[in-house]
Amino acid sequence: MAATHAFWLAGRQATGEETFDVTSPWDGRLVGKVAVPTDAQVEEAVAAAYAVRDEFAATPAHVRAAALDHVSRRLVERTEEIARLISAENGKPMKWARGEVGRAVSVFRFAAEESRRFNGGESQRLDTDAGGTGRLALTRRFPRGVVLGIAPFNFPLNLCAHKIAPAIAVGAPIILKPAPATPLSGLLIGELLAETELPAGAWSVLPVANDRMPTLVQDERLPVISFTGSDKVGFAIMDSVPRKHCTLELGGNGAAVVLADYASEKDLDWAATRIGTFSNYQGGQSCISVQRVVADASLYERLVPKIVAAVEAQVTGDPSDDATDVGPLVSEDAAKRVEAWVDEAVRAGARLLAGGKRDGASYAPTVLADVPPDVTISCEEVFGPVLTLSQVDGEDAAFDTVNDSKYGLQAGVFTHDVQAAFRAHRALEVGGVIVGDVPSYRADQMPYGGAKQSGVGREGVRYAMDDYTYERVMVFTGLAL
């Protein structure tokens, strides 16, 4: 019988009156039972975080840095165990699960480094006007208050890390709500934090059901909300609490643009390989996976068979097998939704070049061409291993096609032309432009976030730290400057 995983209430383990099962999307086996906090326990966690907020904000930087360094080291030591946990609860192939652990290691390390140098203060002479004679302004950043971090299922460890690590780095208490489908990785971070000397109440990991989320969202003691998930839920949260500070990392339908100058066989092989891999990694369940390819008409016919071959080369199957590239989606319902969207596109006239078949929670890596612009898969985030191909005449048409979307997270532009890269950076309505590669590249220290319905605010350790804090100025008077 599977052991029951306790949750973390104000830094200590606790169990509630009920449990729920976490099952593998690959084979349905029981991965673990998770204790559910009662309403009283949730209240206790929030009250503890609120009570400790001033103490935690005043914690010396070396204490916070030491805790973050500790978590980073312990993740390294337990990499294989944690990767298997991610794979079991999420269905992620082991090669990608190990990579996720490595990224979380970096997130906590980056946060430790940033916490040591964060908030050194910026001074500003005010005697540039006569009224400021003898005055000096010193600006520092202070936590906005307790953070409510709401994490998704697709990166169950690293996206929890992106909520927790920046909060600890700035001295902001955090209540983490992991995704109900994949809570075990977030609970494991709690296990590592419990080995540190952080103040009691500075953090809790509460695996509550989604229908209990509105109560936490509305709680006035939680003034900062960091949410990663769907645009529908994210903007509903923001609309419900207009006076709170919200960071929303939402959906996308990432485009890879292949411009006319990227035309050698070597160029096209590289682009096709990267597109084939990153339209399918994580089962396509990444906000920056490649969903659209926009290729110049001059090279389209040469590129398409290379992309199809790269997609068909993806190894599907058991996520615990090191050879597997593409595992199942998070649930059979998710795979059925992808299946319905592909079937709708084909009925509307799209050509199916590869894939298009479902087996339980698994959906075969799929390529579609000539997809009508008004079908669902053209307009929404598929969040599955499906790629659409289109051809355009020239750079302007390519950029217009990318921008013809309600989303704007990241875009990839395959070009050797530096001027074209800068034009893309100016023209594309996205949060990030990746030159010479797919939109799926993310370094965890860089600013990450979107435009339009892809969200507001930025993650990336230092940028999240800025988001969790606000500037407060102090003016000295009568100084001999």
CSV table of C-alpha atoms in Angstrom, one decimal:
chain,number,residue,atom,x,y,z
A,1,MET,CA,0.0,0.0,0.0
A,2,ALA,CA,1.4,3.4,-1.0
A,3,ALA,CA,2.5,5.7,1.9
A,4,THR,CA,0.6,8.9,2.5
A,5,HIS,CA,2.6,12.0,1.8
A,6,ALA,CA,2.2,14.7,4.4
A,7,PHE,CA,1.9,18.3,3.4
A,8,TRP,CA,4.0,21.2,4.8
A,9,LEU,CA,2.2,23.6,7.2
A,10,ALA,CA,4.3,26.5,8.3
A,11,GLY,CA,7.5,24.5,7.9
A,12,ARG,CA,6.3,21.3,9.6
A,13,GLN,CA,4.7,18.1,8.3
A,14,ALA,CA,1.0,17.7,8.8
A,15,THR,CA,-1.8,15.5,7.7
A,16,GLY,CA,-5.5,16.2,7.3
A,17,GLU,CA,-8.7,14.2,7.5
A,18,GLU,CA,-8.7,13.1,3.9
A,19,THR,CA,-6.3,12.0,1.1
A,20,PHE,CA,-6.3,11.8,-2.6
A,21,ASP,CA,-4.5,9.5,-5.1
A,22,VAL,CA,-1.8,10.5,-7.5
A,23,THR,CA,-1.7,8.1,-10.4
A,24,SER,CA,0.6,7.7,-13.4
A,25,PRO,CA,-0.8,9.0,-16.7
A,26,TRP,CA,1.2,6.2,-18.5
A,27,ASP,CA,-0.2,3.1,-16.8
A,28,GLY,CA,-2.6,4.3,-14.2
A,29,ARG,CA,-0.6,2.9,-11.3
A,30,LEU,CA,-0.8,4.5,-7.9
A,31,VAL,CA,2.2,6.8,-7.4
A,32,GLY,CA,1.2,8.0,-3.9
A,33,LYS,CA,-1.5,9.2,-1.6
A,34,VAL,CA,-1.4,12.8,-0.5
A,35,ALA,CA,-2.9,14.3,2.7
A,36,VAL,CA,-5.3,17.1,2.1
A,37,PRO,CA,-5.3,20.2,4.4
A,38,THR,CA,-8.5,21.0,6.2
A,39,ASP,CA,-9.9,24.6,6.1
A,40,ALA,CA,-8.5,25.1,9.6
A,41,GLN,CA,-5.0,24.0,8.6
A,42,VAL,CA,-5.1,26.3,5.5
A,43,GLU,CA,-6.1,29.2,7.8
A,44,GLU,CA,-3.2,28.3,10.2
A,45,ALA,CA,-0.7,28.3,7.3
A,46,VAL,CA,-1.9,31.7,6.1
A,47,ALA,CA,-2.0,33.2,9.5
A,48,ALA,CA,1.6,31.9,10.2
A,49,ALA,CA,2.9,33.4,7.0
A,50,TYR,CA,1.2,36.7,7.7
A,51,ALA,CA,2.5,36.8,11.3
A,52,VAL,CA,6.1,36.1,10.3
A,53,ARG,CA,6.3,38.5,7.3
A,54,ASP,CA,8.2,41.3,9.1
A,55,GLU,CA,10.6,38.9,10.8
A,56,PHE,CA,11.3,37.1,7.5
A,57,ALA,CA,11.9,40.3,5.6
A,58,ALA,CA,14.5,41.3,8.2
A,59,THR,CA,16.3,37.9,8.0
A,60,PRO,CA,20.0,38.4,7.1
A,61,ALA,CA,20.8,37.7,3.5
A,62,HIS,CA,23.3,35.0,4.4
A,63,VAL,CA,20.5,33.0,6.2
A,64,ARG,CA,18.3,33.0,3.2
A,65,ALA,CA,21.2,32.3,0.8
A,66,ALA,CA,22.3,29.4,2.9
A,67,ALA,CA,18.8,27.8,2.8
A,68,LEU,CA,18.6,28.3,-1.0
A,69,ASP,CA,22.1,26.8,-1.5
A,70,HIS,CA,21.1,23.8,0.7
A,71,VAL,CA,18.1,23.1,-1.4
A,72,SER,CA,20.2,23.4,-4.6
A,73,ARG,CA,22.8,20.9,-3.3
A,74,ARG,CA,20.2,18.4,-2.0
A,75,LEU,CA,18.4,18.4,-5.4
A,76,VAL,CA,21.7,17.4,-7.0
A,77,GLU,CA,22.2,14.6,-4.5
A,78,ARG,CA,18.8,13.2,-5.1
A,79,THR,CA,18.6,13.9,-8.9
A,80,GLU,CA,17.7,10.4,-10.0
A,81,GLU,CA,15.1,9.8,-7.3
A,82,ILE,CA,13.4,13.1,-8.0
A,83,ALA,CA,13.5,12.6,-11.8
A,84,ARG,CA,11.7,9.3,-11.3
A,85,LEU,CA,9.2,10.9,-9.1
A,86,ILE,CA,8.5,13.6,-11.8
A,87,SER,CA,8.2,10.9,-14.5
A,88,ALA,CA,5.9,8.8,-12.4
A,89,GLU,CA,3.4,11.6,-11.5
A,90,ASN,CA,3.6,13.6,-14.7
A,91,GLY,CA,4.4,11.1,-17.4
A,92,LYS,CA,7.5,13.0,-18.5
A,93,PRO,CA,10.2,10.9,-20.1
A,94,MET,CA,13.3,10.5,-17.9
A,95,LYS,CA,15.6,12.5,-20.2
A,96,TRP,CA,13.4,15.5,-19.7
A,97,ALA,CA,12.7,14.8,-16.1
A,98,ARG,CA,16.4,14.8,-15.3
A,99,GLY,CA,16.7,18.1,-17.2
A,100,GLU,CA,14.0,19.5,-15.1
A,101,VAL,CA,15.8,18.6,-11.9
A,102,GLY,CA,18.9,20.2,-13.3
A,103,ARG,CA,17.0,23.4,-14.0
A,104,ALA,CA,15.6,23.5,-10.5
A,105,VAL,CA,19.1,23.1,-9.1
A,106,SER,CA,20.1,26.2,-11.0
A,107,VAL,CA,17.0,28.2,-9.9
A,108,PHE,CA,17.8,27.7,-6.2
A,109,ARG,CA,21.5,28.4,-6.9
A,110,PHE,CA,20.7,31.6,-8.8
A,111,ALA,CA,18.3,32.7,-6.1
A,112,ALA,CA,21.0,32.2,-3.5
A,113,GLU,CA,23.4,34.3,-5.5
A,114,GLU,CA,20.9,37.0,-6.1
A,115,SER,CA,19.9,37.1,-2.4
A,116,ARG,CA,23.4,38.0,-1.5
A,117,ARG,CA,23.6,41.0,-3.7
A,118,PHE,CA,19.9,42.0,-3.9
A,119,ASN,CA,18.9,45.4,-2.4
A,120,GLY,CA,22.2,47.0,-2.1
A,121,GLY,CA,20.4,50.3,-2.6
A,122,GLU,CA,20.6,53.0,-5.2
A,123,SER,CA,21.6,56.5,-4.2
A,124,GLN,CA,20.5,59.6,-6.1
A,125,ARG,CA,21.6,63.2,-5.6
A,126,LEU,CA,18.6,65.5,-5.5
A,127,ASP,CA,20.5,68.8,-5.7
A,128,THR,CA,20.1,68.8,-9.5
A,129,ASP,CA,17.4,71.4,-8.6
A,130,ALA,CA,17.9,74.1,-6.0
A,131,GLY,CA,15.1,72.7,-3.8
A,132,GLY,CA,17.1,69.5,-3.4
A,133,THR,CA,20.3,71.1,-2.1
A,134,GLY,CA,21.9,68.9,0.6
A,135,ARG,CA,19.4,66.1,-0.1
A,136,LEU,CA,20.2,62.5,-1.1
A,137,ALA,CA,17.7,59.8,-2.0
A,138,LEU,CA,18.4,56.1,-1.2
A,139,THR,CA,16.1,53.6,-2.8
A,140,ARG,CA,15.7,50.0,-1.7
A,141,ARG,CA,13.2,47.2,-2.4
A,142,PHE,CA,11.0,45.6,0.3
A,143,PRO,CA,8.6,42.6,0.0
A,144,ARG,CA,5.1,43.4,-0.9
A,145,GLY,CA,3.9,40.7,1.5
A,146,VAL,CA,3.0,37.1,1.6
A,147,VAL,CA,3.1,35.4,-1.9
A,148,LEU,CA,0.5,32.9,-3.0
A,149,GLY,CA,2.3,30.7,-5.6
A,150,ILE,CA,0.0,28.6,-7.8
A,151,ALA,CA,2.0,26.1,-9.9
A,152,PRO,CA,1.0,24.0,-12.9
A,153,PHE,CA,1.4,20.3,-13.7
A,154,ASN,CA,3.7,20.4,-16.7
A,155,PHE,CA,6.9,21.3,-14.8
A,156,PRO,CA,5.9,20.0,-11.3
A,157,LEU,CA,9.4,20.7,-9.8
A,158,ASN,CA,10.9,23.6,-11.7
A,159,LEU,CA,7.8,25.8,-11.8
A,160,CYS,CA,7.4,25.3,-8.0
A,161,ALA,CA,11.0,26.3,-7.7
A,162,HIS,CA,10.3,29.5,-9.7
A,163,LYS,CA,7.6,30.5,-7.1
A,164,ILE,CA,9.5,29.5,-4.0
A,165,ALA,CA,13.1,30.4,-4.6
A,166,PRO,CA,12.6,34.1,-5.5
A,167,ALA,CA,10.2,34.6,-2.5
A,168,ILE,CA,12.8,33.2,-0.1
A,169,ALA,CA,15.5,35.3,-1.7
A,170,VAL,CA,13.7,38.5,-0.9
A,171,GLY,CA,12.3,37.5,2.5
A,172,ALA,CA,8.7,37.1,1.4
A,173,PRO,CA,6.7,34.2,3.0
A,174,ILE,CA,5.1,32.0,0.5
A,175,ILE,CA,2.1,29.6,0.4
A,176,LEU,CA,2.6,27.2,-2.5
A,177,LYS,CA,-0.3,25.4,-4.1
A,178,PRO,CA,1.0,22.7,-6.4
A,179,ALA,CA,-1.1,21.3,-9.2
A,180,PRO,CA,-3.5,18.5,-7.9
A,181,ALA,CA,-2.3,16.1,-10.6
A,182,THR,CA,1.3,16.5,-9.7
A,183,PRO,CA,1.8,17.6,-6.1
A,184,LEU,CA,4.6,15.2,-5.1
A,185,SER,CA,7.5,17.2,-6.5
A,186,GLY,CA,6.4,20.4,-4.7
A,187,LEU,CA,6.0,18.4,-1.5
A,188,LEU,CA,9.6,17.2,-2.0
A,189,ILE,CA,10.8,20.8,-2.1
A,190,GLY,CA,9.1,21.2,1.2
A,191,GLU,CA,11.1,18.3,2.6
A,192,LEU,CA,14.3,20.0,1.6
A,193,LEU,CA,13.3,23.4,3.0
A,194,ALA,CA,12.5,21.7,6.3
A,195,GLU,CA,16.2,20.9,6.6
A,196,THR,CA,17.1,24.6,6.7
A,197,GLU,CA,17.0,27.3,9.4
A,198,LEU,CA,14.3,29.4,7.8
A,199,PRO,CA,11.7,30.9,10.3
A,200,ALA,CA,8.7,28.8,11.0
A,201,GLY,CA,5.8,30.1,9.0
A,202,ALA,CA,7.9,31.4,6.1
A,203,TRP,CA,6.7,28.7,3.8
A,204,SER,CA,3.9,26.1,3.4
A,205,VAL,CA,3.1,23.6,0.6
A,206,LEU,CA,-0.6,23.0,0.6
A,207,PRO,CA,-2.0,20.5,-1.9
A,208,VAL,CA,-5.6,21.8,-2.0
A,209,ALA,CA,-8.1,21.2,-4.7
A,210,ASN,CA,-8.6,23.8,-7.4
A,211,ASP,CA,-12.1,24.6,-6.2
A,212,ARG,CA,-10.6,25.8,-2.9
A,213,MET,CA,-8.3,28.2,-4.7
A,214,PRO,CA,-10.7,31.2,-4.8
A,215,THR,CA,-10.7,31.4,-1.0
A,216,LEU,CA,-6.9,31.7,-1.0
A,217,VAL,CA,-6.9,34.2,-3.9
A,218,GLN,CA,-9.4,36.4,-2.1
A,219,ASP,CA,-7.5,36.4,1.2
A,220,GLU,CA,-6.3,40.0,1.9
A,221,ARG,CA,-3.3,38.6,3.8
A,222,LEU,CA,-1.9,37.3,0.5
A,223,PRO,CA,-1.3,40.5,-1.5
A,224,VAL,CA,0.9,38.9,-4.2
A,225,ILE,CA,-0.3,36.1,-6.5
A,226,SER,CA,2.1,34.3,-8.9
A,227,PHE,CA,0.1,32.0,-11.2
A,228,THR,CA,1.2,29.8,-14.0
A,229,GLY,CA,-1.5,28.1,-16.0
A,230,SER,CA,-4.3,28.8,-18.5
A,231,ASP,CA,-5.2,32.3,-19.7
A,232,LYS,CA,-8.8,31.7,-18.8
A,233,VAL,CA,-8.0,31.0,-15.1
A,234,GLY,CA,-5.2,33.5,-14.9
A,235,PHE,CA,-7.2,36.5,-16.0
A,236,ALA,CA,-10.2,35.3,-13.9
A,237,ILE,CA,-7.9,35.5,-10.9
A,238,MET,CA,-6.7,39.0,-11.8
A,239,ASP,CA,-10.2,40.2,-12.5
A,240,SER,CA,-11.4,38.9,-9.1
A,241,VAL,CA,-8.6,40.8,-7.1
A,242,PRO,CA,-7.9,44.0,-9.0
A,243,ARG,CA,-6.0,45.6,-6.1
A,244,LYS,CA,-3.6,42.7,-5.7
A,245,HIS,CA,-0.2,42.4,-7.5
A,246,CYS,CA,-0.5,39.5,-9.9
A,247,THR,CA,2.2,37.8,-12.0
A,248,LEU,CA,0.5,35.6,-14.7
A,249,GLU,CA,2.5,33.2,-16.8
A,250,LEU,CA,-0.1,31.9,-19.2
A,251,GLY,CA,-0.5,30.2,-22.5
A,252,GLY,CA,1.2,30.5,-25.9
A,253,ASN,CA,1.2,29.0,-29.4
A,254,GLY,CA,4.8,29.4,-30.1
A,255,ALA,CA,5.9,30.0,-33.6
A,256,ALA,CA,9.2,29.1,-35.3
A,257,VAL,CA,9.9,31.4,-38.3
A,258,VAL,CA,12.3,30.2,-41.0
A,259,LEU,CA,13.4,33.1,-43.1
A,260,ALA,CA,14.6,32.9,-46.7
A,261,ASP,CA,18.3,33.3,-45.9
A,262,TYR,CA,18.2,30.1,-43.7
A,263,ALA,CA,18.4,28.0,-46.8
A,264,SER,CA,21.4,25.6,-46.9
A,265,GLU,CA,20.9,21.9,-46.3
A,266,LYS,CA,22.8,22.3,-43.0
A,267,ASP,CA,20.5,25.1,-42.0
A,268,LEU,CA,17.3,23.3,-42.8
A,269,ASP,CA,18.5,20.1,-41.1
A,270,TRP,CA,19.2,22.0,-37.9
A,271,ALA,CA,15.9,23.9,-38.0
A,272,ALA,CA,13.9,20.7,-38.7
A,273,THR,CA,15.7,18.8,-35.9
A,274,ARG,CA,15.0,21.5,-33.4
A,275,ILE,CA,11.4,21.9,-34.5
A,276,GLY,CA,10.8,18.1,-34.5
A,277,THR,CA,12.2,17.8,-30.9
A,278,PHE,CA,10.6,20.9,-29.4
A,279,SER,CA,7.2,20.5,-30.8
A,280,ASN,CA,7.0,17.2,-28.9
A,281,TYR,CA,9.2,17.6,-25.8
A,282,GLN,CA,7.1,17.3,-22.6
A,283,GLY,CA,4.5,15.8,-24.8
A,284,GLY,CA,4.0,19.3,-26.2
A,285,GLN,CA,2.8,20.4,-22.8
A,286,SER,CA,5.0,23.4,-22.6
A,287,CYS,CA,3.8,27.0,-23.1
A,288,ILE,CA,6.8,27.6,-25.4
A,289,SER,CA,6.7,24.3,-27.4
A,290,VAL,CA,6.7,24.8,-31.1
A,291,GLN,CA,3.0,24.8,-32.3
A,292,ARG,CA,3.4,26.8,-35.5
A,293,VAL,CA,6.1,26.8,-38.2
A,294,VAL,CA,6.0,29.8,-40.5
A,295,ALA,CA,8.5,29.2,-43.4
A,296,ASP,CA,9.4,31.3,-46.4
A,297,ALA,CA,7.9,30.0,-49.6
A,298,SER,CA,11.3,29.8,-51.2
A,299,LEU,CA,12.4,26.9,-48.9
A,300,TYR,CA,9.1,25.5,-47.7
A,301,GLU,CA,9.0,22.4,-50.0
A,302,ARG,CA,12.5,21.4,-48.9
A,303,LEU,CA,11.8,22.0,-45.2
A,304,VAL,CA,8.6,20.1,-44.8
A,305,PRO,CA,9.9,16.6,-45.4
A,306,LYS,CA,12.8,17.2,-43.1
A,307,ILE,CA,10.4,18.3,-40.3
A,308,VAL,CA,8.1,15.3,-40.9
A,309,ALA,CA,11.1,13.0,-40.7
A,310,ALA,CA,12.3,14.7,-37.5
A,311,VAL,CA,8.9,14.3,-35.9
A,312,GLU,CA,8.5,10.7,-36.9
A,313,ALA,CA,11.9,10.0,-35.5
A,314,GLN,CA,10.7,10.9,-32.0
A,315,VAL,CA,10.6,7.7,-29.8
A,316,THR,CA,7.3,7.3,-28.0
A,317,GLY,CA,6.4,5.0,-25.2
A,318,ASP,CA,7.1,4.3,-21.5
A,319,PRO,CA,8.4,7.5,-19.9
A,320,SER,CA,10.6,5.5,-17.5
A,321,ASP,CA,12.6,4.2,-20.5
A,322,ASP,CA,15.7,6.3,-21.1
A,323,ALA,CA,15.2,5.9,-24.9
A,324,THR,CA,11.7,7.6,-24.8
A,325,ASP,CA,11.4,11.1,-26.2
A,326,VAL,CA,7.6,11.5,-26.0
A,327,GLY,CA,5.5,10.1,-23.2
A,328,PRO,CA,1.8,10.4,-22.4
A,329,LEU,CA,-0.1,13.6,-21.8
A,330,VAL,CA,-1.1,14.4,-18.2
A,331,SER,CA,-4.4,12.6,-18.6
A,332,GLU,CA,-6.6,10.7,-21.1
A,333,ASP,CA,-9.0,13.7,-21.1
A,334,ALA,CA,-6.1,15.9,-22.3
A,335,ALA,CA,-5.3,13.5,-25.1
A,336,LYS,CA,-8.9,13.3,-26.1
A,337,ARG,CA,-9.1,17.1,-26.4
A,338,VAL,CA,-6.0,17.2,-28.6
A,339,GLU,CA,-7.5,14.4,-30.7
A,340,ALA,CA,-10.7,16.4,-31.1
A,341,TRP,CA,-8.9,19.5,-32.2
A,342,VAL,CA,-6.8,17.6,-34.8
A,343,ASP,CA,-9.9,15.9,-36.1
A,344,GLU,CA,-11.7,19.2,-36.4
A,345,ALA,CA,-8.8,20.7,-38.5
A,346,VAL,CA,-8.7,17.6,-40.8
A,347,ARG,CA,-12.4,17.8,-41.4
A,348,ALA,CA,-12.0,21.5,-42.3
A,349,GLY,CA,-9.4,20.7,-44.9
A,350,ALA,CA,-6.0,20.4,-43.1
A,351,ARG,CA,-3.6,17.8,-44.5
A,352,LEU,CA,-2.3,15.2,-41.9
A,353,LEU,CA,1.4,14.6,-42.7
A,354,ALA,CA,2.2,12.6,-39.6
A,355,GLY,CA,0.6,11.2,-36.4
A,356,GLY,CA,-3.0,11.9,-35.7
A,357,LYS,CA,-3.6,8.8,-33.5
A,358,ARG,CA,-4.4,8.5,-29.8
A,359,ASP,CA,-3.8,5.6,-27.5
A,360,GLY,CA,-5.2,6.3,-24.0
A,361,ALA,CA,-3.4,9.3,-22.6
A,362,SER,CA,-0.8,9.2,-25.4
A,363,TYR,CA,-1.1,11.1,-28.6
A,364,ALA,CA,1.3,10.5,-31.5
A,365,PRO,CA,3.6,13.3,-32.6
A,366,THR,CA,1.5,15.0,-35.3
A,367,VAL,CA,2.2,17.4,-38.2
A,368,LEU,CA,-0.6,19.3,-40.0
A,369,ALA,CA,-0.3,21.5,-43.2
A,370,ASP,CA,-2.8,23.8,-44.8
A,371,VAL,CA,-4.7,24.4,-41.6
A,372,PRO,CA,-7.6,26.8,-41.9
A,373,PRO,CA,-7.1,29.9,-39.8
A,374,ASP,CA,-10.4,29.7,-38.0
A,375,VAL,CA,-10.2,26.2,-36.5
A,376,THR,CA,-9.5,25.7,-32.8
A,377,ILE,CA,-5.9,24.5,-33.3
A,378,SER,CA,-5.0,27.6,-35.2
A,379,CYS,CA,-6.4,30.0,-32.5
A,380,GLU,CA,-5.7,28.3,-29.2
A,381,GLU,CA,-2.8,26.7,-27.4
A,382,VAL,CA,-2.9,23.0,-28.2
A,383,PHE,CA,-0.7,21.9,-25.3
A,384,GLY,CA,0.0,18.6,-27.0
A,385,PRO,CA,2.4,17.1,-29.5
A,386,VAL,CA,0.9,18.8,-32.6
A,387,LEU,CA,2.7,21.0,-35.1
A,388,THR,CA,1.1,23.1,-37.9
A,389,LEU,CA,3.0,24.3,-41.0
A,390,SER,CA,2.4,27.3,-43.2
A,391,GLN,CA,4.3,29.2,-45.9
A,392,VAL,CA,4.5,32.9,-46.5
A,393,ASP,CA,6.2,35.3,-49.0
A,394,GLY,CA,8.8,37.3,-47.2
A,395,GLU,CA,9.8,38.6,-43.8
A,396,ASP,CA,6.9,41.0,-43.3
A,397,ALA,CA,4.3,38.4,-44.0
A,398,ALA,CA,6.1,36.0,-41.6
A,399,PHE,CA,6.1,38.5,-38.7
A,400,ASP,CA,2.4,39.4,-39.4
A,401,THR,CA,1.5,35.7,-39.3
A,402,VAL,CA,3.2,35.3,-35.9
A,403,ASN,CA,1.4,38.4,-34.5
A,404,ASP,CA,-2.0,37.2,-35.8
A,405,SER,CA,-2.6,35.5,-32.5
A,406,LYS,CA,-4.1,36.4,-29.1
A,407,TYR,CA,-0.9,35.0,-27.5
A,408,GLY,CA,2.6,36.4,-27.4
A,409,LEU,CA,4.9,34.4,-25.2
A,410,GLN,CA,8.1,33.6,-27.3
A,411,ALA,CA,9.0,33.2,-30.9
A,412,GLY,CA,11.9,31.6,-32.7
A,413,VAL,CA,13.5,33.1,-35.8
A,414,PHE,CA,15.9,31.1,-37.9
A,415,THR,CA,18.0,33.6,-39.7
A,416,HIS,CA,21.7,34.5,-40.2
A,417,ASP,CA,20.8,38.2,-40.8
A,418,VAL,CA,21.5,40.3,-37.8
A,419,GLN,CA,19.4,43.1,-39.2
A,420,ALA,CA,16.5,40.7,-39.6
A,421,ALA,CA,17.0,39.6,-36.0
A,422,PHE,CA,16.7,43.2,-34.8
A,423,ARG,CA,13.7,43.8,-37.0
A,424,ALA,CA,12.1,40.7,-35.5
A,425,HIS,CA,12.8,41.9,-32.0
A,426,ARG,CA,11.0,45.2,-32.8
A,427,ALA,CA,8.1,43.7,-34.8
A,428,LEU,CA,7.1,40.5,-32.9
A,429,GLU,CA,4.5,41.0,-30.2
A,430,VAL,CA,6.0,38.5,-27.8
A,431,GLY,CA,8.0,38.4,-24.5
A,432,GLY,CA,11.0,36.8,-26.0
A,433,VAL,CA,12.6,36.3,-29.5
A,434,ILE,CA,15.0,33.4,-29.8
A,435,VAL,CA,17.3,33.9,-32.9
A,436,GLY,CA,18.7,30.8,-34.6
A,437,ASP,CA,16.5,28.4,-32.6
A,438,VAL,CA,13.0,27.4,-31.6
A,439,PRO,CA,10.9,29.5,-29.2
A,440,SER,CA,11.3,26.7,-26.6
A,441,TYR,CA,14.6,28.0,-25.3
A,442,ARG,CA,14.5,29.3,-21.7
A,443,ALA,CA,17.3,30.0,-19.4
A,444,ASP,CA,16.0,30.2,-15.8
A,445,GLN,CA,17.9,33.4,-15.0
A,446,MET,CA,16.6,35.4,-18.0
A,447,PRO,CA,13.3,37.4,-18.0
A,448,TYR,CA,10.5,35.2,-19.0
A,449,GLY,CA,6.9,36.2,-19.7
A,450,GLY,CA,4.5,37.2,-22.4
A,451,ALA,CA,2.5,39.9,-24.1
A,452,LYS,CA,-1.2,40.0,-24.9
A,453,GLN,CA,-3.1,37.0,-23.4
A,454,SER,CA,0.2,35.2,-22.6
A,455,GLY,CA,0.3,37.1,-19.3
A,456,VAL,CA,1.7,40.0,-17.3
A,457,GLY,CA,4.9,40.3,-15.3
A,458,ARG,CA,8.1,38.3,-15.6
A,459,GLU,CA,9.7,35.3,-14.0
A,460,GLY,CA,13.3,34.4,-14.1
A,461,VAL,CA,14.9,34.6,-10.7
A,462,ARG,CA,16.0,38.2,-10.4
A,463,TYR,CA,12.9,39.5,-12.3
A,464,ALA,CA,10.5,37.6,-10.0
A,465,MET,CA,12.4,39.1,-7.1
A,466,ASP,CA,11.6,42.5,-8.5
A,467,ASP,CA,8.0,41.5,-8.9
A,468,TYR,CA,7.7,40.3,-5.3
A,469,THR,CA,9.0,43.6,-4.0
A,470,TYR,CA,8.4,47.4,-4.4
A,471,GLU,CA,10.7,50.4,-4.2
A,472,ARG,CA,10.8,52.5,-1.1
A,473,VAL,CA,12.8,55.7,-1.1
A,474,MET,CA,14.4,57.4,1.9
A,475,VAL,CA,15.6,61.0,1.6
A,476,PHE,CA,18.5,62.4,3.7
A,477,THR,CA,18.4,66.1,4.4
A,478,GLY,CA,21.2,68.6,5.1
A,479,LEU,CA,24.1,66.5,3.7
A,480,ALA,CA,27.3,68.0,2.5
A,481,LEU,CA,27.2,66.4,-0.9
